[in-house]
Structure formats: C-alpha cells, structure tokens
Amino acid sequence: MLTLSNVHVYYGHVHALKGVSITVEDGKIVSLLGSNGAGKSTTLKFISRLIQPKNGGYEVDGKSMLKASPHKVVKSGIIHCPENRRLFPLFTVEENLRMGAFSRRDKNIKEDLERVFSYFPRIKERIKQKAGTLSGGEQQMLAIGRSLMAKPKVLLLDEPSLGIAPILVKEIFAIIKKINQDGTSILLVEQNANMALSVSDYAYVLENGNIALEGSSQVLRNNDEVRRLYLGG
Ligand SMILES: Nc1ncnc2c1ncn2[C@@H]1O[C@H](COP(=O)(O)OP(=O)(O)O)[C@@H](O)[C@H]1O
Ligand SMILES: [Mg+2]
C-alpha cells in the first residue's frame, strides 16, 4: 500500500500541491483526475522522488519513503511511466524495452519481453523499428511496455490517453485493466475522466493542488458535479 499524507510541494513561489492525501491499496487501480495544471504530474514526480516536498508524509507498506532516492523508489517496485513517454526515438522498440529492465539483476528478461508482447502484439510486430517512427498510440504502448520490463508492483501512468486516437485509447485502457488483473497496482493520472473512471476502483479529483473530491469510481461516475465538470454533462 502506498500512502501520501498532506503533501505540500512548491516550485519557487508556486504552491503546486496544497496538502494532497491519497492511498493506493494493493491490487487496485486508482485514478487521479483533474484539468491541466491541477498538480497531477507533480504528484507522480513527488512519488518517484524527483521533487522534494515542503512537508508531508509518504509511505510504502508502512515505511517512510521521504528520504528514499529515485533509484530506491524504482527498486521498491514503483515505476513511473511519464507524461511525454520519454522514449529513445533512434533506438529500436526492443532496445527501448530492454532499457526498462536496466535496474534488474535477474535473468528473466526474455520471458518478460514475451509478456509485454502478449499485451501489445502491435509492439512485437514492430520490434526492429525505431521508436521514433511509431504512431502516438504505439509509442504509448511501448512506454507502458518499457515500464512493465521493470516489474512494477505499482505502476504510475501519466495521461496514457494524451494525443492518441480514440480507438487506440480504448485498446490501451483494456490492457491497463488486464495488467492490473495480473497483479500490478496502478495509479492512473488522466484528464480523460470517462475512460479512467471506467477502469478504476477508486478516484481522486485534484483541483488547483487540492483534492476536491474522492470516492469509488462508480459513485463518482454518477456524481452530478463530476458529470458536469469532467464527463461532459
Ligand atoms: N518545473 C516547474 N516549475 C514551475 N512551475 C511548475 C513546474 N512544473 C509544474 N509547475 C506548475 O505546477 C502546477 C501543477 O503542474 P502539473 O503537476 O504539471 O499539472 P498537471 O499534470 O495536473 O497538468 C501548474 O501550475 C504548473 O504550472
Ligand atoms: Mg501533467
């Protein structure tokens, strides 16, 4: 279980997170919704220890992670699939996937490549292609695949639907659900509340650095305010 309690983050004078508290229980998909600039990516960067908080708590399975390095966070199985995908465009699909396993010492990498290909057959078909030549949706699949190569216990996904054709968004969300059912907890950051709520168990709505609303995804889907503000009426 991953818990943030009352986390405050500043960028200079910008108070980006104003006391954020969220919990990701083992085995669940938790959505973190909110419009542009709400603080969603900042929350994920904080969890990965890429930015320091002003104050607040952060625990994984009861142990504080406030002093952990980004590398230690990865070692404990918390893997961040970032907003802009950060692929190596001139490297092949396979090389990008293998880089996802860089922090591992074990030798089951071949097996895990096969696992990624079972989720994303499109990626397998393009294994020798340079990552930069893939479509946006395929690049997103590759970025998720690369994160899976690190064997995540908790996968942090930052806006997997961004800039992707609707048909591929549907495909990617179905696979996100499958990855979760196979045993990985997921913290899913999205502006696409409809898609996110359709796969998640629980959700938080972030507004201007504050958690404005939280609840089971099913309840939030039927909440008038959420429907009006985030689900298009
Ligand atoms: N590196 C940065 N320096 C200064 N301000 C930043 C930086 N990154 C983000 N911010 C600000 O912090 C707030 C939250 O940003 P972010 O977490 O990226 O939002 P979201 O991911 O929800 O769109 C925004 O007001 C944004 O302008
Ligand atoms: Mg963002």
PDB file of C-alpha atoms and ligand atoms in Angstrom:
ATOM      1  CA  MET A   1       0.000   0.000   0.000  1.00  0.00           C
ATOM      2  CA  LEU A   2       1.205   3.463  -0.979  1.00  0.00           C
ATOM      3  CA  THR A   3       0.107   6.499   1.036  1.00  0.00           C
ATOM      4  CA  LEU A   4       0.648  10.224   0.686  1.00  0.00           C
ATOM      5  CA  SER A   5      -0.471  12.358   3.586  1.00  0.00           C
ATOM      6  CA  ASN A   6      -0.847  16.115   3.492  1.00  0.00           C
ATOM      7  CA  VAL A   7       1.887  16.658   0.887  1.00  0.00           C
ATOM      8  CA  HIS A   8       2.873  20.226   0.033  1.00  0.00           C
ATOM      9  CA  VAL A   9       5.097  20.957  -2.962  1.00  0.00           C
ATOM     10  CA  TYR A  10       6.314  24.343  -4.178  1.00  0.00           C
ATOM     11  CA  TYR A  11       8.006  25.390  -7.405  1.00  0.00           C
ATOM     12  CA  GLY A  12       9.565  28.616  -6.234  1.00  0.00           C
ATOM     13  CA  HIS A  13       6.534  30.635  -5.185  1.00  0.00           C
ATOM     14  CA  VAL A  14       4.038  28.382  -6.965  1.00  0.00           C
ATOM     15  CA  HIS A  15       2.240  26.236  -4.377  1.00  0.00           C
ATOM     16  CA  ALA A  16       1.582  23.234  -6.641  1.00  0.00           C
ATOM     17  CA  LEU A  17       0.360  20.658  -4.084  1.00  0.00           C
ATOM     18  CA  LYS A  18      -1.568  22.027  -1.118  1.00  0.00           C
ATOM     19  CA  GLY A  19      -1.915  19.109   1.251  1.00  0.00           C
ATOM     20  CA  VAL A  20      -2.522  16.119  -1.011  1.00  0.00           C
ATOM     21  CA  SER A  21      -3.505  12.846   0.677  1.00  0.00           C
ATOM     22  CA  ILE A  22      -4.049   9.732  -1.420  1.00  0.00           C
ATOM     23  CA  THR A  23      -3.894   5.989  -0.914  1.00  0.00           C
ATOM     24  CA  VAL A  24      -3.255   3.274  -3.469  1.00  0.00           C
ATOM     25  CA  GLU A  25      -4.249  -0.058  -1.985  1.00  0.00           C
ATOM     26  CA  ASP A  26      -2.575  -3.227  -3.236  1.00  0.00           C
ATOM     27  CA  GLY A  27      -4.227  -4.677  -6.300  1.00  0.00           C
ATOM     28  CA  LYS A  28      -6.321  -1.616  -7.126  1.00  0.00           C
ATOM     29  CA  ILE A  29      -6.487   0.917  -9.930  1.00  0.00           C
ATOM     30  CA  VAL A  30      -6.759   4.415  -8.501  1.00  0.00           C
ATOM     31  CA  SER A  31      -7.469   7.390 -10.775  1.00  0.00           C
ATOM     32  CA  LEU A  32      -6.100  10.848 -10.167  1.00  0.00           C
ATOM     33  CA  LEU A  33      -8.249  13.176 -12.272  1.00  0.00           C
ATOM     34  CA  GLY A  34      -8.111  16.900 -12.867  1.00  0.00           C
ATOM     35  CA  SER A  35      -7.691  19.513 -15.548  1.00  0.00           C
ATOM     36  CA  ASN A  36      -4.460  20.886 -16.936  1.00  0.00           C
ATOM     37  CA  GLY A  37      -2.232  22.387 -14.232  1.00  0.00           C
ATOM     38  CA  ALA A  38      -4.102  20.768 -11.312  1.00  0.00           C
ATOM     39  CA  GLY A  39      -0.949  19.079  -9.977  1.00  0.00           C
ATOM     40  CA  LYS A  40      -1.340  15.538 -11.277  1.00  0.00           C
ATOM     41  CA  SER A  41       2.136  15.146 -12.788  1.00  0.00           C
ATOM     42  CA  THR A  42       3.647  16.877  -9.775  1.00  0.00           C
ATOM     43  CA  THR A  43       2.053  14.211  -7.561  1.00  0.00           C
ATOM     44  CA  LEU A  44       3.643  11.431  -9.621  1.00  0.00           C
ATOM     45  CA  LYS A  45       7.029  13.183  -9.675  1.00  0.00           C
ATOM     46  CA  PHE A  46       6.830  13.507  -5.906  1.00  0.00           C
ATOM     47  CA  ILE A  47       6.065   9.773  -5.556  1.00  0.00           C
ATOM     48  CA  SER A  48       9.100   8.987  -7.752  1.00  0.00           C
ATOM     49  CA  ARG A  49      11.155  11.318  -5.529  1.00  0.00           C
ATOM     50  CA  LEU A  50      12.031  13.583  -8.435  1.00  0.00           C
ATOM     51  CA  ILE A  51      10.903  16.624  -6.441  1.00  0.00           C
ATOM     52  CA  GLN A  52      11.161  17.442  -2.762  1.00  0.00           C
ATOM     53  CA  PRO A  53       8.130  18.332  -0.667  1.00  0.00           C
ATOM     54  CA  LYS A  54       7.919  21.272   1.687  1.00  0.00           C
ATOM     55  CA  ASN A  55       6.255  18.890   4.085  1.00  0.00           C
ATOM     56  CA  GLY A  56       4.006  15.845   4.229  1.00  0.00           C
ATOM     57  CA  GLY A  57       4.239  12.070   4.570  1.00  0.00           C
ATOM     58  CA  TYR A  58       4.905   9.334   2.044  1.00  0.00           C
ATOM     59  CA  GLU A  59       4.861   5.668   2.995  1.00  0.00           C
ATOM     60  CA  VAL A  60       5.008   2.360   1.164  1.00  0.00           C
ATOM     61  CA  ASP A  61       3.889  -0.648   3.212  1.00  0.00           C
ATOM     62  CA  GLY A  62       4.267   1.420   6.361  1.00  0.00           C
ATOM     63  CA  LYS A  63       7.849   2.568   5.645  1.00  0.00           C
ATOM     64  CA  SER A  64       8.604   6.215   5.037  1.00  0.00           C
ATOM     65  CA  MET A  65       9.928   6.974   1.556  1.00  0.00           C
ATOM     66  CA  LEU A  66      10.684  10.635   2.233  1.00  0.00           C
ATOM     67  CA  LYS A  67      14.425  10.018   2.332  1.00  0.00           C
ATOM     68  CA  ALA A  68      14.483   7.453  -0.476  1.00  0.00           C
ATOM     69  CA  SER A  69      16.363   8.225  -3.699  1.00  0.00           C
ATOM     70  CA  PRO A  70      14.614   7.905  -7.068  1.00  0.00           C
ATOM     71  CA  HIS A  71      16.642   4.712  -7.613  1.00  0.00           C
ATOM     72  CA  LYS A  72      15.433   3.253  -4.302  1.00  0.00           C
ATOM     73  CA  VAL A  73      11.842   4.003  -5.306  1.00  0.00           C
ATOM     74  CA  VAL A  74      12.362   2.065  -8.556  1.00  0.00           C
ATOM     75  CA  LYS A  75      13.987  -0.756  -6.588  1.00  0.00           C
ATOM     76  CA  SER A  76      10.927  -0.991  -4.382  1.00  0.00           C
ATOM     77  CA  GLY A  77       8.795  -1.570  -7.462  1.00  0.00           C
ATOM     78  CA  ILE A  78       7.272   1.854  -8.034  1.00  0.00           C
ATOM     79  CA  ILE A  79       7.647   2.568 -11.745  1.00  0.00           C
ATOM     80  CA  HIS A  80       6.771   5.868 -13.396  1.00  0.00           C
ATOM     81  CA  CYS A  81       5.575   5.970 -16.995  1.00  0.00           C
ATOM     82  CA  PRO A  82       5.947   9.708 -17.645  1.00  0.00           C
ATOM     83  CA  GLU A  83       3.670  12.129 -19.428  1.00  0.00           C
ATOM     84  CA  ASN A  84       5.782  12.676 -22.548  1.00  0.00           C
ATOM     85  CA  ARG A  85       6.737   8.967 -22.745  1.00  0.00           C
ATOM     86  CA  ARG A  86      10.484   9.718 -22.847  1.00  0.00           C
ATOM     87  CA  LEU A  87      11.339   7.020 -25.351  1.00  0.00           C
ATOM     88  CA  PHE A  88      14.673   6.909 -27.166  1.00  0.00           C
ATOM     89  CA  PRO A  89      13.442   7.685 -30.693  1.00  0.00           C
ATOM     90  CA  LEU A  90      16.558   6.483 -32.540  1.00  0.00           C
ATOM     91  CA  PHE A  91      16.688   3.190 -30.656  1.00  0.00           C
ATOM     92  CA  THR A  92      14.586   0.232 -31.742  1.00  0.00           C
ATOM     93  CA  VAL A  93      11.470  -0.961 -29.969  1.00  0.00           C
ATOM     94  CA  GLU A  94      13.431  -3.867 -28.499  1.00  0.00           C
ATOM     95  CA  GLU A  95      16.267  -1.641 -27.277  1.00  0.00           C
ATOM     96  CA  ASN A  96      13.756   0.659 -25.578  1.00  0.00           C
ATOM     97  CA  LEU A  97      12.120  -2.312 -23.875  1.00  0.00           C
ATOM     98  CA  ARG A  98      15.440  -3.698 -22.689  1.00  0.00           C
ATOM     99  CA  MET A  99      16.292  -0.336 -21.173  1.00  0.00           C
ATOM    100  CA  GLY A 100      13.232  -0.715 -18.964  1.00  0.00           C
ATOM    101  CA  ALA A 101      14.956  -3.654 -17.300  1.00  0.00           C
ATOM    102  CA  PHE A 102      18.220  -1.809 -16.637  1.00  0.00           C
ATOM    103  CA  SER A 103      17.901  -1.789 -12.863  1.00  0.00           C
ATOM    104  CA  ARG A 104      17.265  -5.527 -12.632  1.00  0.00           C
ATOM    105  CA  ARG A 105      19.780  -8.184 -11.757  1.00  0.00           C
ATOM    106  CA  ASP A 106      17.755 -11.277 -12.618  1.00  0.00           C
ATOM    107  CA  LYS A 107      17.856 -13.027 -15.967  1.00  0.00           C
ATOM    108  CA  ASN A 108      14.199 -13.498 -16.894  1.00  0.00           C
ATOM    109  CA  ILE A 109      14.259 -10.619 -19.319  1.00  0.00           C
ATOM    110  CA  LYS A 110      13.325 -12.751 -22.320  1.00  0.00           C
ATOM    111  CA  GLU A 111      10.264 -14.052 -20.515  1.00  0.00           C
ATOM    112  CA  ASP A 112       9.207 -10.520 -19.645  1.00  0.00           C
ATOM    113  CA  LEU A 113       9.658  -9.360 -23.234  1.00  0.00           C
ATOM    114  CA  GLU A 114       7.229 -12.128 -24.200  1.00  0.00           C
ATOM    115  CA  ARG A 115       4.832 -10.916 -21.529  1.00  0.00           C
ATOM    116  CA  VAL A 116       4.940  -7.377 -22.930  1.00  0.00           C
ATOM    117  CA  PHE A 117       4.338  -8.751 -26.437  1.00  0.00           C
ATOM    118  CA  SER A 118       1.334 -10.711 -25.176  1.00  0.00           C
ATOM    119  CA  TYR A 119      -0.231  -7.426 -24.018  1.00  0.00           C
ATOM    120  CA  PHE A 120       0.900  -5.482 -27.072  1.00  0.00           C
ATOM    121  CA  PRO A 121       1.135  -7.662 -30.198  1.00  0.00           C
ATOM    122  CA  ARG A 122       1.467  -4.447 -32.252  1.00  0.00           C
ATOM    123  CA  ILE A 123       4.742  -3.773 -30.480  1.00  0.00           C
ATOM    124  CA  LYS A 124       6.049  -7.238 -31.275  1.00  0.00           C
ATOM    125  CA  GLU A 125       5.320  -6.694 -34.975  1.00  0.00           C
ATOM    126  CA  ARG A 126       7.482  -3.573 -34.836  1.00  0.00           C
ATOM    127  CA  ILE A 127      10.332  -4.894 -32.735  1.00  0.00           C
ATOM    128  CA  LYS A 128      13.179  -3.818 -35.062  1.00  0.00           C
ATOM    129  CA  GLN A 129      11.588  -0.466 -35.919  1.00  0.00           C
ATOM    130  CA  LYS A 130      12.974   2.755 -34.439  1.00  0.00           C
ATOM    131  CA  ALA A 131      10.732   4.023 -31.641  1.00  0.00           C
ATOM    132  CA  GLY A 132      10.502   7.474 -33.239  1.00  0.00           C
ATOM    133  CA  THR A 133       8.738   6.005 -36.271  1.00  0.00           C
ATOM    134  CA  LEU A 134       5.814   4.555 -34.261  1.00  0.00           C
ATOM    135  CA  SER A 135       2.410   6.254 -34.115  1.00  0.00           C
ATOM    136  CA  GLY A 136       1.480   8.121 -30.932  1.00  0.00           C
ATOM    137  CA  GLY A 137      -0.634   5.218 -29.683  1.00  0.00           C
ATOM    138  CA  GLU A 138       2.107   2.701 -30.417  1.00  0.00           C
ATOM    139  CA  GLN A 139       4.655   4.880 -28.617  1.00  0.00           C
ATOM    140  CA  GLN A 140       2.365   4.932 -25.592  1.00  0.00           C
ATOM    141  CA  MET A 141       2.120   1.138 -25.725  1.00  0.00           C
ATOM    142  CA  LEU A 142       5.911   0.937 -25.919  1.00  0.00           C
ATOM    143  CA  ALA A 143       6.272   3.295 -22.951  1.00  0.00           C
ATOM    144  CA  ILE A 144       3.920   1.137 -20.871  1.00  0.00           C
ATOM    145  CA  GLY A 145       5.735  -1.982 -22.082  1.00  0.00           C
ATOM    146  CA  ARG A 146       9.063  -0.494 -21.059  1.00  0.00           C
ATOM    147  CA  SER A 147       7.668   0.225 -17.583  1.00  0.00           C
ATOM    148  CA  LEU A 148       6.482  -3.387 -17.323  1.00  0.00           C
ATOM    149  CA  MET A 149      10.055  -4.557 -18.012  1.00  0.00           C
ATOM    150  CA  ALA A 150      10.964  -3.092 -14.612  1.00  0.00           C
ATOM    151  CA  LYS A 151       8.448  -5.474 -12.953  1.00  0.00           C
ATOM    152  CA  PRO A 152       6.310  -2.846 -11.232  1.00  0.00           C
ATOM    153  CA  LYS A 153       4.394  -3.521  -8.055  1.00  0.00           C
ATOM    154  CA  VAL A 154       2.836  -0.107  -8.514  1.00  0.00           C
ATOM    155  CA  LEU A 155       2.658   1.464 -11.959  1.00  0.00           C
ATOM    156  CA  LEU A 156       2.328   5.253 -12.163  1.00  0.00           C
ATOM    157  CA  LEU A 157       0.761   6.163 -15.518  1.00  0.00           C
ATOM    158  CA  ASP A 158       0.733   9.819 -16.540  1.00  0.00           C
ATOM    159  CA  GLU A 159      -2.012  10.557 -19.100  1.00  0.00           C
ATOM    160  CA  PRO A 160      -1.765   7.454 -21.265  1.00  0.00           C
ATOM    161  CA  SER A 161      -4.622   8.756 -23.475  1.00  0.00           C
ATOM    162  CA  LEU A 162      -2.988  12.093 -24.314  1.00  0.00           C
ATOM    163  CA  GLY A 163      -2.877  12.815 -28.047  1.00  0.00           C
ATOM    164  CA  ILE A 164      -3.954   9.313 -29.052  1.00  0.00           C
ATOM    165  CA  ALA A 165      -6.670   8.219 -31.477  1.00  0.00           C
ATOM    166  CA  PRO A 166      -9.842   7.147 -29.592  1.00  0.00           C
ATOM    167  CA  ILE A 167      -9.747   3.591 -30.899  1.00  0.00           C
ATOM    168  CA  LEU A 168      -6.226   3.080 -29.547  1.00  0.00           C
ATOM    169  CA  VAL A 169      -7.191   4.745 -26.260  1.00  0.00           C
ATOM    170  CA  LYS A 170      -9.835   2.055 -25.808  1.00  0.00           C
ATOM    171  CA  GLU A 171      -7.318  -0.661 -26.584  1.00  0.00           C
ATOM    172  CA  ILE A 172      -4.761   0.796 -24.168  1.00  0.00           C
ATOM    173  CA  PHE A 173      -7.280   1.084 -21.326  1.00  0.00           C
ATOM    174  CA  ALA A 174      -8.379  -2.517 -21.821  1.00  0.00           C
ATOM    175  CA  ILE A 175      -4.732  -3.529 -21.465  1.00  0.00           C
ATOM    176  CA  ILE A 176      -4.297  -1.338 -18.370  1.00  0.00           C
ATOM    177  CA  LYS A 177      -7.165  -3.268 -16.806  1.00  0.00           C
ATOM    178  CA  LYS A 178      -5.531  -6.570 -17.764  1.00  0.00           C
ATOM    179  CA  ILE A 179      -2.156  -5.551 -16.324  1.00  0.00           C
ATOM    180  CA  ASN A 180      -3.943  -4.740 -13.072  1.00  0.00           C
ATOM    181  CA  GLN A 181      -5.814  -8.050 -13.047  1.00  0.00           C
ATOM    182  CA  ASP A 182      -2.462  -9.796 -13.464  1.00  0.00           C
ATOM    183  CA  GLY A 183      -1.346  -8.276 -10.142  1.00  0.00           C
ATOM    184  CA  THR A 184       0.025  -4.740 -10.612  1.00  0.00           C
ATOM    185  CA  SER A 185      -1.479  -1.819  -8.668  1.00  0.00           C
ATOM    186  CA  ILE A 186      -1.925   1.280 -10.801  1.00  0.00           C
ATOM    187  CA  LEU A 187      -2.114   4.993 -10.096  1.00  0.00           C
ATOM    188  CA  LEU A 188      -3.680   6.393 -13.250  1.00  0.00           C
ATOM    189  CA  VAL A 189      -3.396  10.115 -13.951  1.00  0.00           C
ATOM    190  CA  GLU A 190      -5.889  11.323 -16.542  1.00  0.00           C
ATOM    191  CA  GLN A 191      -7.783  14.283 -17.918  1.00  0.00           C
ATOM    192  CA  ASN A 192      -9.994  11.754 -19.689  1.00  0.00           C
ATOM    193  CA  ALA A 193     -12.209  11.118 -16.657  1.00  0.00           C
ATOM    194  CA  ASN A 194     -14.650   8.958 -18.569  1.00  0.00           C
ATOM    195  CA  MET A 195     -12.060   6.382 -19.581  1.00  0.00           C
ATOM    196  CA  ALA A 196     -10.250   6.487 -16.239  1.00  0.00           C
ATOM    197  CA  LEU A 197     -13.401   6.007 -14.162  1.00  0.00           C
ATOM    198  CA  SER A 198     -14.441   3.116 -16.379  1.00  0.00           C
ATOM    199  CA  VAL A 199     -11.371   1.063 -15.350  1.00  0.00           C
ATOM    200  CA  SER A 200     -10.511   2.289 -11.840  1.00  0.00           C
ATOM    201  CA  ASP A 201     -11.737   1.191  -8.422  1.00  0.00           C
ATOM    202  CA  TYR A 202     -11.340   4.497  -6.643  1.00  0.00           C
ATOM    203  CA  ALA A 203     -10.693   8.063  -7.770  1.00  0.00           C
ATOM    204  CA  TYR A 204      -9.477  11.433  -6.570  1.00  0.00           C
ATOM    205  CA  VAL A 205     -10.204  14.738  -8.278  1.00  0.00           C
ATOM    206  CA  LEU A 206      -7.385  17.250  -7.989  1.00  0.00           C
ATOM    207  CA  GLU A 207      -8.211  20.934  -8.393  1.00  0.00           C
ATOM    208  CA  ASN A 208      -5.559  23.573  -8.155  1.00  0.00           C
ATOM    209  CA  GLY A 209      -3.352  21.454  -5.881  1.00  0.00           C
ATOM    210  CA  ASN A 210      -6.175  20.277  -3.617  1.00  0.00           C
ATOM    211  CA  ILE A 211      -8.135  17.037  -3.532  1.00  0.00           C
ATOM    212  CA  ALA A 212     -11.590  18.433  -4.254  1.00  0.00           C
ATOM    213  CA  LEU A 213     -13.430  15.136  -4.308  1.00  0.00           C
ATOM    214  CA  GLU A 214     -12.818  11.424  -3.830  1.00  0.00           C
ATOM    215  CA  GLY A 215     -14.800   8.226  -3.841  1.00  0.00           C
ATOM    216  CA  SER A 216     -15.366   4.914  -5.532  1.00  0.00           C
ATOM    217  CA  SER A 217     -15.178   5.317  -9.293  1.00  0.00           C
ATOM    218  CA  GLN A 218     -18.713   4.052  -9.690  1.00  0.00           C
ATOM    219  CA  VAL A 219     -20.069   6.675  -7.292  1.00  0.00           C
ATOM    220  CA  LEU A 220     -18.070   9.463  -8.940  1.00  0.00           C
ATOM    221  CA  ARG A 221     -19.360   8.493 -12.386  1.00  0.00           C
ATOM    222  CA  ASN A 222     -22.860   9.198 -11.117  1.00  0.00           C
ATOM    223  CA  ASN A 223     -21.947  12.361  -9.235  1.00  0.00           C
ATOM    224  CA  ASP A 224     -23.630  15.414 -10.809  1.00  0.00           C
ATOM    225  CA  GLU A 225     -20.671  17.729 -10.234  1.00  0.00           C
ATOM    226  CA  VAL A 226     -18.202  15.258 -11.728  1.00  0.00           C
ATOM    227  CA  ARG A 227     -20.520  14.681 -14.682  1.00  0.00           C
ATOM    228  CA  ARG A 228     -20.872  18.406 -15.275  1.00  0.00           C
ATOM    229  CA  LEU A 229     -17.206  19.337 -14.872  1.00  0.00           C
ATOM    230  CA  TYR A 230     -15.369  16.298 -16.187  1.00  0.00           C
ATOM    231  CA  LEU A 231     -17.685  13.980 -18.093  1.00  0.00           C
ATOM    232  CA  GLY A 232     -19.260  16.425 -20.488  1.00  0.00           C
ATOM    233  CA  GLY A 233     -22.698  16.863 -18.906  1.00  0.00           C
TER     234      GLY A 233
HETATM  235  N1  LIG B   1       9.057  22.861 -13.206  1.00  0.00           N
HETATM  236  C1  LIG B   1       8.080  23.714 -12.847  1.00  0.00           C
HETATM  237  N2  LIG B   1       8.370  24.980 -12.455  1.00  0.00           N
HETATM  238  C2  LIG B   1       7.402  25.843 -12.073  1.00  0.00           C
HETATM  239  N3  LIG B   1       6.094  25.521 -12.015  1.00  0.00           N
HETATM  240  C3  LIG B   1       5.749  24.290 -12.389  1.00  0.00           C
HETATM  241  C4  LIG B   1       6.713  23.315 -12.823  1.00  0.00           C
HETATM  242  N4  LIG B   1       6.074  22.168 -13.136  1.00  0.00           N
HETATM  243  C5  LIG B   1       4.756  22.417 -12.907  1.00  0.00           C
HETATM  244  N5  LIG B   1       4.559  23.671 -12.461  1.00  0.00           N
HETATM  245  C6  LIG B   1       3.259  24.281 -12.086  1.00  0.00           C
HETATM  246  O1  LIG B   1       2.667  23.473 -11.087  1.00  0.00           O
HETATM  247  C7  LIG B   1       1.271  23.332 -11.316  1.00  0.00           C
HETATM  248  C8  LIG B   1       0.932  21.857 -11.474  1.00  0.00           C
HETATM  249  O2  LIG B   1       1.535  21.333 -12.648  1.00  0.00           O
HETATM  250  P1  LIG B   1       1.391  19.810 -13.078  1.00  0.00           P
HETATM  251  O3  LIG B   1       1.616  18.934 -11.912  1.00  0.00           O
HETATM  252  O4  LIG B   1       2.257  19.602 -14.266  1.00  0.00           O
HETATM  253  O5  LIG B   1      -0.156  19.741 -13.505  1.00  0.00           O
HETATM  254  P2  LIG B   1      -0.966  18.622 -14.311  1.00  0.00           P
HETATM  255  O6  LIG B   1      -0.080  17.464 -14.504  1.00  0.00           O
HETATM  256  O7  LIG B   1      -2.170  18.342 -13.477  1.00  0.00           O
HETATM  257  O8  LIG B   1      -1.348  19.268 -15.621  1.00  0.00           O
HETATM  258  C9  LIG B   1       0.956  24.169 -12.546  1.00  0.00           C
HETATM  259  O9  LIG B   1       0.511  25.426 -12.102  1.00  0.00           O
HETATM  260  C10 LIG B   1       2.287  24.276 -13.236  1.00  0.00           C
HETATM  261  O10 LIG B   1       2.372  25.464 -13.985  1.00  0.00           O
HETATM  262 MG    MG B   2       0.543  16.534 -16.247  1.00  0.00          MG
END
